[in-house]
Coordinates of C-alpha atoms in Angstrom, one line a residue:
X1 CA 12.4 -2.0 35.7
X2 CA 10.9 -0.5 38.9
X3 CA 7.0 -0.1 38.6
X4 CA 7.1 3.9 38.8
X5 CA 9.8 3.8 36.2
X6 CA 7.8 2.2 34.4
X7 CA 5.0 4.5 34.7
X8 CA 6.8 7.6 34.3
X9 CA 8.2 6.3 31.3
X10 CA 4.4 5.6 29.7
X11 CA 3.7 9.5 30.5
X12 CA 7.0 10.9 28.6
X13 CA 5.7 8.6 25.9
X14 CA 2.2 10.4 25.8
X15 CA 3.9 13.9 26.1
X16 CA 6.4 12.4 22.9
X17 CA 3.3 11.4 21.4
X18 CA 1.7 15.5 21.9
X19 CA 4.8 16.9 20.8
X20 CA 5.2 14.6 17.7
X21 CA 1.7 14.9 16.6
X22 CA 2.0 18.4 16.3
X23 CA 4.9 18.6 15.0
X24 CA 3.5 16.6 11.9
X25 CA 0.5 18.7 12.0
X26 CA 3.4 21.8 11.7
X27 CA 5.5 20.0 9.2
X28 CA 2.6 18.5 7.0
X29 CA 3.2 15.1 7.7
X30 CA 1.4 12.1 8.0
X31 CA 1.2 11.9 12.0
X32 CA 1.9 8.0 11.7
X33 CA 5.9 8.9 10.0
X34 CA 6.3 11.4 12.9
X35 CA 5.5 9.0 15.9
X36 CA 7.2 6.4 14.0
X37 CA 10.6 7.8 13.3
X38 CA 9.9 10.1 16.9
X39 CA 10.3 6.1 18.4
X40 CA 13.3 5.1 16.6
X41 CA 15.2 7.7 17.1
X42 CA 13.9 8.0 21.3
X43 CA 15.0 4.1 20.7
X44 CA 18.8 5.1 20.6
X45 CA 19.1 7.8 23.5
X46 CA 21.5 7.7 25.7
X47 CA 19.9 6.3 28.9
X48 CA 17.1 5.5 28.1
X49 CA 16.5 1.7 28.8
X50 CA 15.8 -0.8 25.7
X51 CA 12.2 -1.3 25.4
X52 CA 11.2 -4.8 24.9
X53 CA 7.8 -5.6 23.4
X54 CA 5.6 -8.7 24.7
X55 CA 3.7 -9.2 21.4
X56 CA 1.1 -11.3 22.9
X57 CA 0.3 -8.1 25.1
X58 CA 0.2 -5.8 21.9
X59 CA -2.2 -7.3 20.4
X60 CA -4.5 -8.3 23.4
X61 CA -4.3 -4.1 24.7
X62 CA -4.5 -2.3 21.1
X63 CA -6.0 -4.8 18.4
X64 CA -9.3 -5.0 19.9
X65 CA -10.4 -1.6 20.8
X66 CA -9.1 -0.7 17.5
X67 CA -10.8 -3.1 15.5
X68 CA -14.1 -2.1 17.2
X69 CA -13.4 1.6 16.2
X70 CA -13.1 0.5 12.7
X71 CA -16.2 -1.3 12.7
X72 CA -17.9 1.2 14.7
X73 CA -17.2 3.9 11.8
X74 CA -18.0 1.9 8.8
X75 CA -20.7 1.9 6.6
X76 CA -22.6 -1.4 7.1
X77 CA -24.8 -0.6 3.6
X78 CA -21.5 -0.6 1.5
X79 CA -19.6 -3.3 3.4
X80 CA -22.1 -5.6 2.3
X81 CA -22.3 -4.3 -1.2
X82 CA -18.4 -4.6 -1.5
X83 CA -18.1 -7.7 0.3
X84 CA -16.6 -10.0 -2.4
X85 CA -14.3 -6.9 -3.1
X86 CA -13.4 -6.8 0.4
X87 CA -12.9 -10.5 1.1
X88 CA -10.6 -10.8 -2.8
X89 CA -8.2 -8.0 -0.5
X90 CA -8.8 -9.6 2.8
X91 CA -8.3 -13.4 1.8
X92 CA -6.8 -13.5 -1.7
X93 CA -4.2 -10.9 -2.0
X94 CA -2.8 -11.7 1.9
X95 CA -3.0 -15.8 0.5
X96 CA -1.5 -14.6 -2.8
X97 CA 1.3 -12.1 -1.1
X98 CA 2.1 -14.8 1.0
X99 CA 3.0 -17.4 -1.1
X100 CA 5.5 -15.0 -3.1
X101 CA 7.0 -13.9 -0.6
X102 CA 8.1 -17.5 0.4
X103 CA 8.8 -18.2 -3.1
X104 CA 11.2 -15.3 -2.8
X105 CA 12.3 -15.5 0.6
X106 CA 13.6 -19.3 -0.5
X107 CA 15.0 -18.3 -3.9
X108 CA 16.8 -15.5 -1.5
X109 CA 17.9 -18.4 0.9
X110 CA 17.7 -21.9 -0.1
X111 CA 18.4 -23.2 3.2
X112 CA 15.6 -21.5 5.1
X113 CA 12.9 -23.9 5.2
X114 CA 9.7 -23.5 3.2
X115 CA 7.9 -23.2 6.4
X116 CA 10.0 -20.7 7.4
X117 CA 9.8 -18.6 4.6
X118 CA 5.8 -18.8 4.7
X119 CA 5.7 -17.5 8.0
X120 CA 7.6 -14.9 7.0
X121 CA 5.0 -14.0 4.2
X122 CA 2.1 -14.5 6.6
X123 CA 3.7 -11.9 9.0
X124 CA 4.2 -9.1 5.9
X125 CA 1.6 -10.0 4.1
X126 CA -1.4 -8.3 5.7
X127 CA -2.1 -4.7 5.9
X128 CA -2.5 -3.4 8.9
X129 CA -5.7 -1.8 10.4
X130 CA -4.0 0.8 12.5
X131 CA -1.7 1.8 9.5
X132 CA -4.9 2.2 7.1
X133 CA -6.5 4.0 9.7
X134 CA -3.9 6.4 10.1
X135 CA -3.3 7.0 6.4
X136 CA -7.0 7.2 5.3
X137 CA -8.1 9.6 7.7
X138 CA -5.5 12.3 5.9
X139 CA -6.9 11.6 2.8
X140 CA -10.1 11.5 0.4
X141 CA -11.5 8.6 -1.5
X142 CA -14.0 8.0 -3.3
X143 CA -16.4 5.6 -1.2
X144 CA -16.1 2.3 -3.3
X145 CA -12.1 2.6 -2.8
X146 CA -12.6 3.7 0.9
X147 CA -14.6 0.5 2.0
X148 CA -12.5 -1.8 0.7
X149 CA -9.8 -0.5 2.3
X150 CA -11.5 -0.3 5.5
X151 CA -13.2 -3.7 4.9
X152 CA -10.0 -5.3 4.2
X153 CA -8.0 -3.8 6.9
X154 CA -10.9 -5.2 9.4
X155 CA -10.6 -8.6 8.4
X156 CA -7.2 -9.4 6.7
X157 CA -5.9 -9.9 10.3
X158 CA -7.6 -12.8 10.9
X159 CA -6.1 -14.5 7.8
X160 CA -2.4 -13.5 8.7
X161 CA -2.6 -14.8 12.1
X162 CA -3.7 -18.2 10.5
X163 CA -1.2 -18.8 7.9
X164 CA 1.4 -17.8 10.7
X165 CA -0.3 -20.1 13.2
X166 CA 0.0 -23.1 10.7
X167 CA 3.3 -22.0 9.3
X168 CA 5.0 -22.1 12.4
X169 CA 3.5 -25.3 13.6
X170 CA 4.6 -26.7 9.9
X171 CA 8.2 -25.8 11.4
X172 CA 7.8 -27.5 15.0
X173 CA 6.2 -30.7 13.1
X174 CA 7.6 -30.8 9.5
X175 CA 4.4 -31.1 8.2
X176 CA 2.3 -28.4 6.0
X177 CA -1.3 -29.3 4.4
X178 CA -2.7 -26.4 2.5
X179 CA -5.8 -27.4 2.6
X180 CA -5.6 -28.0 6.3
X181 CA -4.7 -24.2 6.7
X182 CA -8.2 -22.8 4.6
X183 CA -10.3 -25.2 6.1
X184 CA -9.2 -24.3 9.3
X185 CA -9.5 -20.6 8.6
X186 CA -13.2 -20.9 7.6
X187 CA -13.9 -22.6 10.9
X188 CA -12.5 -20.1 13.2
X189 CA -13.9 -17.1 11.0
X190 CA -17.5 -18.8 11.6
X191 CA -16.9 -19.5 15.0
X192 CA -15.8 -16.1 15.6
X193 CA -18.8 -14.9 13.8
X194 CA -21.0 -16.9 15.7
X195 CA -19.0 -15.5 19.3
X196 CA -19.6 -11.9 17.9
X197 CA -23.5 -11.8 17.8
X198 CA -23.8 -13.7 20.6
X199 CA -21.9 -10.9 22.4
X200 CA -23.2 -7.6 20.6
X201 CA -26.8 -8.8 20.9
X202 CA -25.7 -9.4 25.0
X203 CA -24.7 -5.8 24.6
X204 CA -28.1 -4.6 23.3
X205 CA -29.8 -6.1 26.0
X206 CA -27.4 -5.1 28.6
X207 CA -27.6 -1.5 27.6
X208 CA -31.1 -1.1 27.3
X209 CA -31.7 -2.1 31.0
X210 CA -28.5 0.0 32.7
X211 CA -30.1 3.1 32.2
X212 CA -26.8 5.0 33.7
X213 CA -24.7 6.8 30.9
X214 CA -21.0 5.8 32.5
X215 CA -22.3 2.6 33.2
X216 CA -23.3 2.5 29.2
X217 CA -20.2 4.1 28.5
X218 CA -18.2 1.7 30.6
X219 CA -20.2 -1.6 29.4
X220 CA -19.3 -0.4 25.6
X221 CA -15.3 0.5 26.2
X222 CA -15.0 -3.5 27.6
X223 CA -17.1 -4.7 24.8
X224 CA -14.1 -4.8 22.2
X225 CA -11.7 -7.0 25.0
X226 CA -14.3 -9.4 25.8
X227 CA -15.5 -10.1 22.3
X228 CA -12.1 -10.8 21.5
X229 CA -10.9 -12.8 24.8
X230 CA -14.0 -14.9 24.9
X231 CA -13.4 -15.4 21.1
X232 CA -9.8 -16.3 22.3
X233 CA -10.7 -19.0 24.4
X234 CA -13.2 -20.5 22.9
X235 CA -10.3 -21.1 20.4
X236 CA -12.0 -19.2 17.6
X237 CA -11.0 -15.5 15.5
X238 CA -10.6 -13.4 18.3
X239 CA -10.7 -11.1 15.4
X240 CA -13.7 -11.8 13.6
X241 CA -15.6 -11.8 17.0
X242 CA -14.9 -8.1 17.8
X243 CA -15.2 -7.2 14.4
X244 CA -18.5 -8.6 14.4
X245 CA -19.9 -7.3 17.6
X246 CA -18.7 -3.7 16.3
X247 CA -21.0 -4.2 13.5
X248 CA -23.3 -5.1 15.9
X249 CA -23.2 -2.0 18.2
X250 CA -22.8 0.2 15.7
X251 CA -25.7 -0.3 13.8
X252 CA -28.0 -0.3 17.6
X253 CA -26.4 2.5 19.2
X254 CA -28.5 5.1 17.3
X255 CA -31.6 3.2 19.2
X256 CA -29.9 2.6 22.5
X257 CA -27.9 5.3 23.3
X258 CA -29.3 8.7 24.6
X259 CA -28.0 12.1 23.2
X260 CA -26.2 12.6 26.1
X261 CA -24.5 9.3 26.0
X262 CA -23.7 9.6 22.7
X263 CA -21.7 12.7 23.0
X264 CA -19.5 11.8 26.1
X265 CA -19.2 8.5 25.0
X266 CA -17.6 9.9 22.0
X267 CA -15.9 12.6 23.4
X268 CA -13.8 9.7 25.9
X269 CA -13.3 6.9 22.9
X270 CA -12.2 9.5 20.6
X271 CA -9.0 10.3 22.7
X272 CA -8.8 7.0 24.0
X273 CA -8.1 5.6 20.1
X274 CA -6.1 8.9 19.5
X275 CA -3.6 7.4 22.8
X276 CA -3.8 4.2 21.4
X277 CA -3.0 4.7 17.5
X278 CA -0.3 7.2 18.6
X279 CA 1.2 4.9 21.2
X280 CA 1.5 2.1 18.5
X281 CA 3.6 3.9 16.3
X282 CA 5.3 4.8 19.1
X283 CA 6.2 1.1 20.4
X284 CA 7.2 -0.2 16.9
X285 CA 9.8 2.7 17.2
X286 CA 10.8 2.1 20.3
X287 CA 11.9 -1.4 19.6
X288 CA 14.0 -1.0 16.7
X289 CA 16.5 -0.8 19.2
X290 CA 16.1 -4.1 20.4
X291 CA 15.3 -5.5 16.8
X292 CA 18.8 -4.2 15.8
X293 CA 20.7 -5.3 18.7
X294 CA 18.9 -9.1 18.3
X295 CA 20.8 -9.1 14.9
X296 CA 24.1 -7.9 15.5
X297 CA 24.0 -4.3 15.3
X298 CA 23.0 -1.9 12.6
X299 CA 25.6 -2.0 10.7
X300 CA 25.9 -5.8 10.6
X301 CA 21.6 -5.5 9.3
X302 CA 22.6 -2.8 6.7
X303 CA 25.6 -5.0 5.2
X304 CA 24.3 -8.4 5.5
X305 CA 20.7 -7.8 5.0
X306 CA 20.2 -4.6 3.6
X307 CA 19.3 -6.0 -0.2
X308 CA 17.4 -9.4 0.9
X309 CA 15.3 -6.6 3.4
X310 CA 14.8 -4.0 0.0
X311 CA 13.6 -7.3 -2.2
X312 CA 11.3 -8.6 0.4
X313 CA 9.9 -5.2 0.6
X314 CA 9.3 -4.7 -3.5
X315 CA 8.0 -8.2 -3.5
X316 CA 5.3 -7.3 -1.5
X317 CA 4.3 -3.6 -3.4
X318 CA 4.5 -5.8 -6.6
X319 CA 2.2 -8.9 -5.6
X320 CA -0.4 -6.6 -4.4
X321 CA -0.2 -4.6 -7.6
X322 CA -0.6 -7.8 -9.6
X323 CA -3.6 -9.2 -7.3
X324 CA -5.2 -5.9 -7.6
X325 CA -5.1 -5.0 -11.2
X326 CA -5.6 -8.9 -11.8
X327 CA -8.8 -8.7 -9.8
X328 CA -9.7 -5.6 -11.9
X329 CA -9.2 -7.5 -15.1
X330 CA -11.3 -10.1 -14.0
X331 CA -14.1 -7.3 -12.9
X332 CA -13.8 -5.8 -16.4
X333 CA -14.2 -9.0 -18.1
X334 CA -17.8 -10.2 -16.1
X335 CA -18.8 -7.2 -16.9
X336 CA -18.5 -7.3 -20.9
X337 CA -20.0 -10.4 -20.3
X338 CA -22.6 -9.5 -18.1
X339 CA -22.1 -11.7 -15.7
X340 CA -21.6 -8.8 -13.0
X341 CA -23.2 -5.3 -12.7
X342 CA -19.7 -4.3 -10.7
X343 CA -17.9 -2.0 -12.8
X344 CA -13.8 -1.9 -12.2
X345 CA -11.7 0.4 -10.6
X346 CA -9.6 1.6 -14.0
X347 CA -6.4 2.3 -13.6
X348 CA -5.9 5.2 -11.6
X349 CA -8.6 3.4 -8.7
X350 CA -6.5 0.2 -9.2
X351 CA -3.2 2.3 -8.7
X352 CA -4.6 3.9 -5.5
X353 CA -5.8 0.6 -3.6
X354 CA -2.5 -1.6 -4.8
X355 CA -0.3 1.4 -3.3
X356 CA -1.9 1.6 0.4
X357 CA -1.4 -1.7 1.4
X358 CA 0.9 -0.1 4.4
X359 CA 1.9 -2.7 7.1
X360 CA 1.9 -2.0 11.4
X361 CA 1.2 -3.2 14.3
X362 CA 0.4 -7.2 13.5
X363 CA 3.3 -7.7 11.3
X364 CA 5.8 -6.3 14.5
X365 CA 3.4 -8.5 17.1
X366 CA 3.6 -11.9 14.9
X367 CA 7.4 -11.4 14.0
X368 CA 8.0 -11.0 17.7
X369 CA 6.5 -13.8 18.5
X370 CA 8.5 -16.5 16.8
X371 CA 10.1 -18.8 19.4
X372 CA 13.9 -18.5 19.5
X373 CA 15.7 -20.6 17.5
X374 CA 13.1 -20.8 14.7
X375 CA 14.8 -21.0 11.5
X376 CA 16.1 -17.2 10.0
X377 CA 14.2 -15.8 13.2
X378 CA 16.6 -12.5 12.8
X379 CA 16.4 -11.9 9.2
X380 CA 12.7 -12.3 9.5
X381 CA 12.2 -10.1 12.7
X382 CA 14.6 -7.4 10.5
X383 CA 13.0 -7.8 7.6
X384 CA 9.3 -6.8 9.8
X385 CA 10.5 -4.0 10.4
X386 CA 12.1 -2.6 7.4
X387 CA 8.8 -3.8 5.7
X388 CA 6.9 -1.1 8.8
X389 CA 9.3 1.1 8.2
X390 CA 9.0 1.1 4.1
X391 CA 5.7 1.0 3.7
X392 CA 4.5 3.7 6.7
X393 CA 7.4 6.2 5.4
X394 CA 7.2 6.0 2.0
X395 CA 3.6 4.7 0.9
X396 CA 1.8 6.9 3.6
X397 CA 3.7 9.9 2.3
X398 CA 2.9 9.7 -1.0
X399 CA -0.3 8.5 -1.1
X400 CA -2.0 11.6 -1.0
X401 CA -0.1 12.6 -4.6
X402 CA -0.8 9.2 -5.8
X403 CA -4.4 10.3 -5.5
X404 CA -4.0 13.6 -6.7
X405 CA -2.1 12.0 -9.6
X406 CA -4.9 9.4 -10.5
X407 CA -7.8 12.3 -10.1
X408 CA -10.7 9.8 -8.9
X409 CA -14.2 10.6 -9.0
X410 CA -17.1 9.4 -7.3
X411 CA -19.3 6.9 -9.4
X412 CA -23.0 7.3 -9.4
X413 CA -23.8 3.7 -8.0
X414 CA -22.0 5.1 -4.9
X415 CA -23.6 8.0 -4.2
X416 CA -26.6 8.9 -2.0
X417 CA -29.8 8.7 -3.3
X418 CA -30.7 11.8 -1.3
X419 CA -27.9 14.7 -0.4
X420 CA -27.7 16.2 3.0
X421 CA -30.0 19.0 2.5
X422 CA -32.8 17.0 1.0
X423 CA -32.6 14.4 4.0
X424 CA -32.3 17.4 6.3
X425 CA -36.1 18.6 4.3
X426 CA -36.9 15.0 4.6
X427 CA -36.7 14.5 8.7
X428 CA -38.2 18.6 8.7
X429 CA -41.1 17.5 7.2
X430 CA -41.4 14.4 9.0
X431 CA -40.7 16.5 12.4
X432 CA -43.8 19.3 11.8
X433 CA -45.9 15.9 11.0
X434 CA -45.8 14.7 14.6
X435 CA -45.8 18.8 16.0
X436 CA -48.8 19.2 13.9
X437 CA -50.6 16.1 15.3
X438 CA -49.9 17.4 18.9
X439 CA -50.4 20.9 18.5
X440 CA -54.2 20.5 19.2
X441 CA -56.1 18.9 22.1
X442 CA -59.0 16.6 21.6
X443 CA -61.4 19.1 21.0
X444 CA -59.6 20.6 18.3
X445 CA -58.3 23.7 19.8
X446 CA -55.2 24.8 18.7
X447 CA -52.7 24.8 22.1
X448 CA -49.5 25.4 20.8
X449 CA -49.7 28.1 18.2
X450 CA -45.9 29.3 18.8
X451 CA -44.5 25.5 18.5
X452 CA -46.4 24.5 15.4
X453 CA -45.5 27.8 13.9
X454 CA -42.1 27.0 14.3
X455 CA -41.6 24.1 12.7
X456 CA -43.7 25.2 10.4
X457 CA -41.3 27.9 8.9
X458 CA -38.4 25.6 9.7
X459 CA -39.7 22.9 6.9
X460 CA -40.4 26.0 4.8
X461 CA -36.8 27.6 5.1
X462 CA -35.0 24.2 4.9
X463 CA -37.2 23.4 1.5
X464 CA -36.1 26.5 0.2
X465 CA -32.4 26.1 1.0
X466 CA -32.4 22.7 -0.5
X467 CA -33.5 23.9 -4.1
X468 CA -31.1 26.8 -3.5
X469 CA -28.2 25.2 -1.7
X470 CA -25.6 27.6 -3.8
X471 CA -26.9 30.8 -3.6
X472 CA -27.7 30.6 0.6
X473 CA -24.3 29.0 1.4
X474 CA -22.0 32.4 1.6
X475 CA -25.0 33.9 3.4
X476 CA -25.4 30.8 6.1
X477 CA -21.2 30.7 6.7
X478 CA -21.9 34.4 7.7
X479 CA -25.0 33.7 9.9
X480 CA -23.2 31.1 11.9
X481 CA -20.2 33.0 12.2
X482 CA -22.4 35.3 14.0
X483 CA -23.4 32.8 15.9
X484 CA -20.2 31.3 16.7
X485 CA -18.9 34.9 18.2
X486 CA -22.0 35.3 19.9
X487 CA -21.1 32.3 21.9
X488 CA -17.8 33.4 22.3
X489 CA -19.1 36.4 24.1
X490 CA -21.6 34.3 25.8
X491 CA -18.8 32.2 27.3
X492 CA -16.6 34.9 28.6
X493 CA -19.1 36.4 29.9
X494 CA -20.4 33.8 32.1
X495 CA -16.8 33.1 33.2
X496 CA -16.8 36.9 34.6
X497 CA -19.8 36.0 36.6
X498 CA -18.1 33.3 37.6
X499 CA -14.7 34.7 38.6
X500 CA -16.9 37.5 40.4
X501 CA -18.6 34.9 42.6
X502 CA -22.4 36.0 41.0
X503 CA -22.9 32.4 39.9
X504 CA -22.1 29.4 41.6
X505 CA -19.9 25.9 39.8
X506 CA -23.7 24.3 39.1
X507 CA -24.9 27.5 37.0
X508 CA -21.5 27.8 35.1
X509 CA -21.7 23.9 33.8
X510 CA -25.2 24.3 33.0
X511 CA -24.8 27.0 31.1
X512 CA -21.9 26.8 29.8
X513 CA -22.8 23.0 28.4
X514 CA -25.5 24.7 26.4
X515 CA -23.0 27.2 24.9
X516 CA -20.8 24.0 23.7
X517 CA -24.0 22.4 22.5
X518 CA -24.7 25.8 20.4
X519 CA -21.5 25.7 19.3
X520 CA -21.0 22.3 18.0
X521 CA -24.5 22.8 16.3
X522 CA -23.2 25.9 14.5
X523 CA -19.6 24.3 13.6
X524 CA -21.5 21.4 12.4
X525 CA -24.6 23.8 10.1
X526 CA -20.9 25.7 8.7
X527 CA -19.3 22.1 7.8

């Protein structure tokens, strides 16, 4: 394909991708089922050349960056406190998943090798991040069942892509030591532990001397591919290493960044991960085309594969159920024992985290990445796919009624010692402190009456609100919608000066940056 084809084809995918995320948005659909059936069927037209996925390149472009935004965004306090939760869902159920899916996968076809049919579970077994990411942000949890599916979807990646590394070298050699394989996967997790501080605390350093906000911004977007390359040559979990160095940056960048920083480096990440989730789903539909063609056509998959592709894909829904609610026994047990303070998920939390184990981007990658002629290499790419496919359309349509169904409720352990409103009296108080120690010179003499007065009735107001958070709430939506159409006057008002030639361009940004400042305060005051 000629290099502008090629580039005009990656713009009609992001225009597919603006079209398709709206019309979810219309339709009430999980944006991840539109772009993924969008791609399937843009797969088949007429025309339109196959697309052909170089896994290797997936994951190196969209893993990383993604990872970091998922460690960017989570809460540090309750990934530690759910850790053995986390690593049960990240290590356990993708070891246990694995092995029943080769026990099934052989029972299916006896001639397909063992270490054939554990790379197969190694491919499907693990969750994906992107997958989570797109389901959970649709949805509410309560936080205990949120960070262990964030947690989990962070780091289960690093597990897959070992038991498929060792699988398919058992395959090449003949040769498969179990032990070899968790060994081996402790070593590169530390190692690319040990690559991810290295390279956030770099970061720190680096950013605190550049001083420039693009440079910053710049320094930040490259962090996620050179924690994972370097963690990639050193022969180490590329994974681990950018997971870690998210952690990293995410808990300095409320000391390193400026305000302004802040908000156009977020403004610029947020659509970059909003192009690359969407172009993702996109991709994985795009090469059913060439998945189905590999294997005969799609109505030699459906008839020769269609049931060993449907029990693959229960075999999977049913180990994780039975790790989960296992895992939940065990909890429940320690506890009547009182050998753990950890209280378990009951039922209806157990339900929820067993049903949103929905699969992506890794399993396509590592499927596509088997070597031709590796043994069932078509039923297993097939199989990938419908496992994609199964999980994305049906589990990430119905998890919001699964929810709904199990009617969760936030425990006390996991709540905030302090709600927003008593934090907000909290850093009020602690702000009039500091006015009030500067609000007089040396002598004594009071030199900024207006100031300390001020803050003064702003700790008093947001003191009052917080014992009264009910009764003010109707009466602050209506004081910043106000506000909000104040602005909006504001604004087109300064575009008629504008259009009339009274101001010039540096007066309209100015000014019209401290309308979107106002605004965004007032959006966020009404959230």
């Amino acid at each position: 394909m000629e290099p502008t084809h090629l580039f005009e084809l990656v713009i009609a995918m992001f225009l597919a991708i603006i079209a398709l995320h709206y019309a979810a948005h219309r339709l009430g659909l999980p944006p991840s089922v539109a772009l993924l059936t969008g791609g399937a069927l843009l797969a088949f037209v007429p025309g339109l050349p196959a697309i052909s996925v170089d896994p290797e390149l997936v994951l190196v472009i969209f893993l990383p960056p993604l990872l970091m935004d998922g460690a960017w965004a989570i809460a540090l306090a309750r990934l530690r406190r759910h850790m053995i939760g986390i690593a049960s869902l990240a290590v356990g159920a993708v070891l246990f998943t694995c092995a029943v899916v080769a026990v099934v996968a052989h029972h299916i076809f006896p001639s397909l090798p063992w270490a054939a049919c554990a790379a197969l579970g190694a491919i499907v077994a693990p969750p994906d991040a992107v997958s989570a990411r797109a389901v959970l942000e649709r949805v509410r949890l309560p936080r205990r069942l949120q960070i262990l599916l964030e947690g989990e979807s962070l780091l289960n990646d690093a597990s897959g892509l070992v038991l498929f590394r060792f699988a398919v070298a058992a395959v090449a050699t003949g040769a498969f030591s179990a032990g070899e394989a968790v060994g081996s996967f402790f070593v590169l997790a530390l190692g690319g532990a040990v690559v991810g501080v290295v390279v956030g605390t770099a970061w720190v350093k680096l950013v605190r001397r550049l001083g420039d906000e693009y440079l910053i911004i710049a320094a930040t977007v490259l962090l996620a591919w050179i924690s994972y390359l370097l963690g990639e040559l050193l022969h180490v979990s590329g994974v681990i290493a950018t997971v870690t160095t998210g952690l990293i940056a995410s808990w300095h960048q409320h000391t390193v960044f400026s305000a302004a920083t802040r908000m156009r480096g977020t403004s610029f990440w947020t659509v970059m991960i909003f192009l690359m989730e969407a172009s993702v789903f996109t991709l994985i539909g795009l090469s059913l085309r060439d998945v189905v063609e590999r294997s005969g056509g799609l109505t030699t998959v459906i008839a020769t594969m269609g049931l060993p592709m449907l029990a693959i894909l229960l075999t999977l829904v049913v180990a994780r159920f039975a790790w989960v609610f296992a895992s939940d026994l065990v909890i429940k047990f320690c506890a009547a024992l009182g050998v753990t303070r950890a209280q378990p998920l009951g039922a209806g939390g157990a339900t929820v985290l067993s049903w949103a184990g929905v699969r992506g981007v890794i399993t396509l990658a590592l499927a596509l990445s088997l070597p031709e002629g590796f043994p069932g290499r078509d039923f297993i790419l097939v199989t990938s796919f419908a496992v994609i496919l199964g999980t994305v359309l049906v589990q990430g349509t119905t998890l919001g009624r699964v929810i709904a169904w199990a009617r969760l409720v936030e425990t006390e352990t996991e709540r905030a010692r302090l709600t927003m409103s008593q934090a907000e009296v909290a850093m009020a108080q602690a702000q009039l402190g500091t006015v009030q120690s500067l609000a007089y010179d040396a002598e004594g003499q009071l030199i900024h009456p207006q100031l300390l007065d001020r803050y003064q009735r702003r700790a008093t107001v947001i003191v009052d609100y917080a014992e009264r958070t009910e009764h003010y709430k109707p009466v602050l939506h209506a004081h910043f919608d106000v506000v909000l159409e104040a602005v909006a006057t504001g604004r087109r008002e300064l575009i008629r000066l504008h259009r009339a030639g009274d101001i010039d361009d540096e007066t309209l940004d100015e000014l019209e940056r401290d309308l979107d400042l106002e605004e965004l305060s007032a959006i966020s005051a009404k959230a």
